[in-house]
Amino acid sequence: MRVLLAAALGAALLPVPVTAGTAPATTTVHIKDDAFVPKTLTVKPGATVTFVNDDDDAHTVTADDGSWDSEGLNQRQLWTRAFAKAGTVAYHCTVHPFMHGTIVVGSAAK
């Protein structure tokens, strides 16, 4: 009986595999050398994108249409945004206006 109980408890502690569709995919855009890397990212609707500031300057991630803004991200800070609707979203850094990026949200994304 103890062996069965120990086996049952051990099995209960094993990690449960995560299957596709369990949670939205998360993708990372790095900010380094005054650029968004990758500059263009394609994701499926519902995906979450994490922006990580790997640069030595503060930056923002701001939608060109003004619908969202990360505010200031200092070195090593991150900010996450979910993209639910299909379409193309252009964004920039308000501190460095020459920095631009694009998120393409579509059902054909991988």
mmCIF file of C-alpha atoms in Angstrom:
data_model
loop_
_atom_site.group_PDB
_atom_site.id
_atom_site.type_symbol
_atom_site.label_atom_id
_atom_site.label_comp_id
_atom_site.label_asym_id
_atom_site.label_seq_id
_atom_site.Cartn_x
_atom_site.Cartn_y
_atom_site.Cartn_z
ATOM 1 C CA MET A 1 0.000 0.000 0.000
ATOM 2 C CA ARG A 2 2.837 2.408 0.874
ATOM 3 C CA VAL A 3 4.529 1.683 -2.448
ATOM 4 C CA LEU A 4 1.350 2.509 -4.357
ATOM 5 C CA LEU A 5 0.864 5.699 -2.347
ATOM 6 C CA ALA A 6 4.478 6.753 -2.936
ATOM 7 C CA ALA A 7 4.136 6.031 -6.660
ATOM 8 C CA ALA A 8 0.903 8.018 -6.856
ATOM 9 C CA LEU A 9 2.446 10.975 -5.046
ATOM 10 C CA GLY A 10 5.534 10.838 -7.247
ATOM 11 C CA ALA A 11 3.394 10.833 -10.392
ATOM 12 C CA ALA A 12 1.421 13.812 -9.099
ATOM 13 C CA LEU A 13 4.634 15.830 -8.840
ATOM 14 C CA LEU A 14 5.762 15.207 -12.420
ATOM 15 C CA PRO A 15 5.488 18.237 -14.721
ATOM 16 C CA VAL A 16 2.471 18.292 -16.985
ATOM 17 C CA PRO A 17 3.391 18.861 -20.642
ATOM 18 C CA VAL A 18 1.955 22.014 -22.183
ATOM 19 C CA THR A 19 0.199 21.401 -25.459
ATOM 20 C CA ALA A 20 -0.337 23.792 -28.327
ATOM 21 C CA GLY A 21 -3.275 26.066 -27.704
ATOM 22 C CA THR A 22 -2.856 26.034 -23.933
ATOM 23 C CA ALA A 23 -1.548 29.604 -23.818
ATOM 24 C CA PRO A 24 -0.839 32.285 -26.395
ATOM 25 C CA ALA A 25 2.670 32.316 -27.803
ATOM 26 C CA THR A 26 5.114 34.839 -26.389
ATOM 27 C CA THR A 27 7.751 36.371 -28.611
ATOM 28 C CA THR A 28 10.544 38.785 -27.719
ATOM 29 C CA VAL A 29 11.694 41.959 -29.428
ATOM 30 C CA HIS A 30 15.036 43.218 -28.146
ATOM 31 C CA ILE A 31 15.987 46.876 -28.080
ATOM 32 C CA LYS A 32 19.710 47.167 -28.726
ATOM 33 C CA ASP A 33 22.061 49.517 -30.525
ATOM 34 C CA ASP A 34 19.189 52.004 -30.929
ATOM 35 C CA ALA A 35 17.070 49.529 -32.915
ATOM 36 C CA PHE A 36 14.212 47.058 -32.465
ATOM 37 C CA VAL A 37 15.425 43.511 -33.172
ATOM 38 C CA PRO A 38 13.740 42.095 -35.155
ATOM 39 C CA LYS A 39 12.488 45.220 -36.882
ATOM 40 C CA THR A 40 9.461 43.352 -38.274
ATOM 41 C CA LEU A 41 7.811 40.524 -36.375
ATOM 42 C CA THR A 42 4.928 38.328 -37.558
ATOM 43 C CA VAL A 43 2.704 36.680 -34.921
ATOM 44 C CA LYS A 44 -0.657 34.936 -34.716
ATOM 45 C CA PRO A 45 -3.636 36.806 -33.245
ATOM 46 C CA GLY A 46 -3.582 36.531 -29.459
ATOM 47 C CA ALA A 47 0.200 36.374 -29.281
ATOM 48 C CA THR A 48 2.054 38.261 -26.582
ATOM 49 C CA VAL A 49 5.177 40.227 -27.451
ATOM 50 C CA THR A 50 7.715 41.140 -24.778
ATOM 51 C CA PHE A 51 9.983 44.098 -25.491
ATOM 52 C CA VAL A 52 13.309 43.973 -23.624
ATOM 53 C CA ASN A 53 15.621 46.972 -23.376
ATOM 54 C CA ASP A 54 19.123 45.532 -23.854
ATOM 55 C CA ASP A 55 20.504 48.974 -24.665
ATOM 56 C CA ASP A 56 22.358 51.459 -22.478
ATOM 57 C CA ASP A 57 19.764 54.200 -23.191
ATOM 58 C CA ALA A 58 16.138 54.536 -22.092
ATOM 59 C CA HIS A 59 13.560 53.798 -24.819
ATOM 60 C CA THR A 60 9.819 53.562 -25.332
ATOM 61 C CA VAL A 61 7.664 51.256 -27.404
ATOM 62 C CA THR A 62 4.831 53.450 -28.686
ATOM 63 C CA ALA A 63 2.162 52.686 -31.291
ATOM 64 C CA ASP A 64 2.333 55.107 -34.206
ATOM 65 C CA ASP A 65 -1.422 55.695 -33.811
ATOM 66 C CA GLY A 66 -0.960 56.496 -30.094
ATOM 67 C CA SER A 67 -3.187 53.621 -28.929
ATOM 68 C CA TRP A 68 -0.540 52.242 -26.531
ATOM 69 C CA ASP A 69 2.754 53.229 -24.977
ATOM 70 C CA SER A 70 5.241 51.432 -22.765
ATOM 71 C CA GLU A 71 6.443 54.700 -21.244
ATOM 72 C CA GLY A 72 10.154 54.796 -20.409
ATOM 73 C CA LEU A 73 12.019 51.494 -20.319
ATOM 74 C CA ASN A 74 15.398 51.733 -18.648
ATOM 75 C CA GLN A 75 18.226 49.283 -19.214
ATOM 76 C CA ARG A 76 17.144 45.653 -18.609
ATOM 77 C CA GLN A 77 13.473 46.567 -18.179
ATOM 78 C CA LEU A 78 10.794 44.794 -20.170
ATOM 79 C CA TRP A 79 7.229 45.474 -21.251
ATOM 80 C CA THR A 80 4.649 43.062 -22.630
ATOM 81 C CA ARG A 81 1.680 43.606 -24.940
ATOM 82 C CA ALA A 82 -0.873 41.197 -26.396
ATOM 83 C CA PHE A 83 -1.931 41.578 -30.023
ATOM 84 C CA ALA A 84 -5.456 40.235 -30.472
ATOM 85 C CA LYS A 85 -6.601 41.684 -33.807
ATOM 86 C CA ALA A 86 -5.199 40.834 -37.222
ATOM 87 C CA GLY A 87 -3.440 43.665 -38.982
ATOM 88 C CA THR A 88 -0.180 45.569 -39.121
ATOM 89 C CA VAL A 89 0.881 47.659 -36.147
ATOM 90 C CA ALA A 90 3.659 50.208 -36.589
ATOM 91 C CA TYR A 91 5.517 51.468 -33.525
ATOM 92 C CA HIS A 92 8.456 53.686 -32.617
ATOM 93 C CA CYS A 93 10.554 55.028 -29.754
ATOM 94 C CA THR A 94 9.481 58.521 -28.671
ATOM 95 C CA VAL A 95 12.951 59.213 -27.244
ATOM 96 C CA HIS A 96 14.669 58.240 -30.515
ATOM 97 C CA PRO A 97 12.210 58.990 -33.366
ATOM 98 C CA PHE A 98 14.427 57.252 -35.943
ATOM 99 C CA MET A 99 13.702 53.881 -34.259
ATOM 100 C CA HIS A 100 10.759 52.088 -35.901
ATOM 101 C CA GLY A 101 9.318 48.575 -35.809
ATOM 102 C CA THR A 102 6.329 46.642 -37.116
ATOM 103 C CA ILE A 103 4.213 43.828 -35.697
ATOM 104 C CA VAL A 104 2.259 41.890 -38.339
ATOM 105 C CA VAL A 105 -0.641 40.048 -36.726
ATOM 106 C CA GLY A 106 -2.222 37.484 -39.009
ATOM 107 C CA SER A 107 -3.584 33.962 -39.168
ATOM 108 C CA ALA A 108 -0.795 32.924 -41.551
ATOM 109 C CA ALA A 109 1.870 33.834 -38.971
ATOM 110 C CA LYS A 110 4.093 31.078 -37.685
#
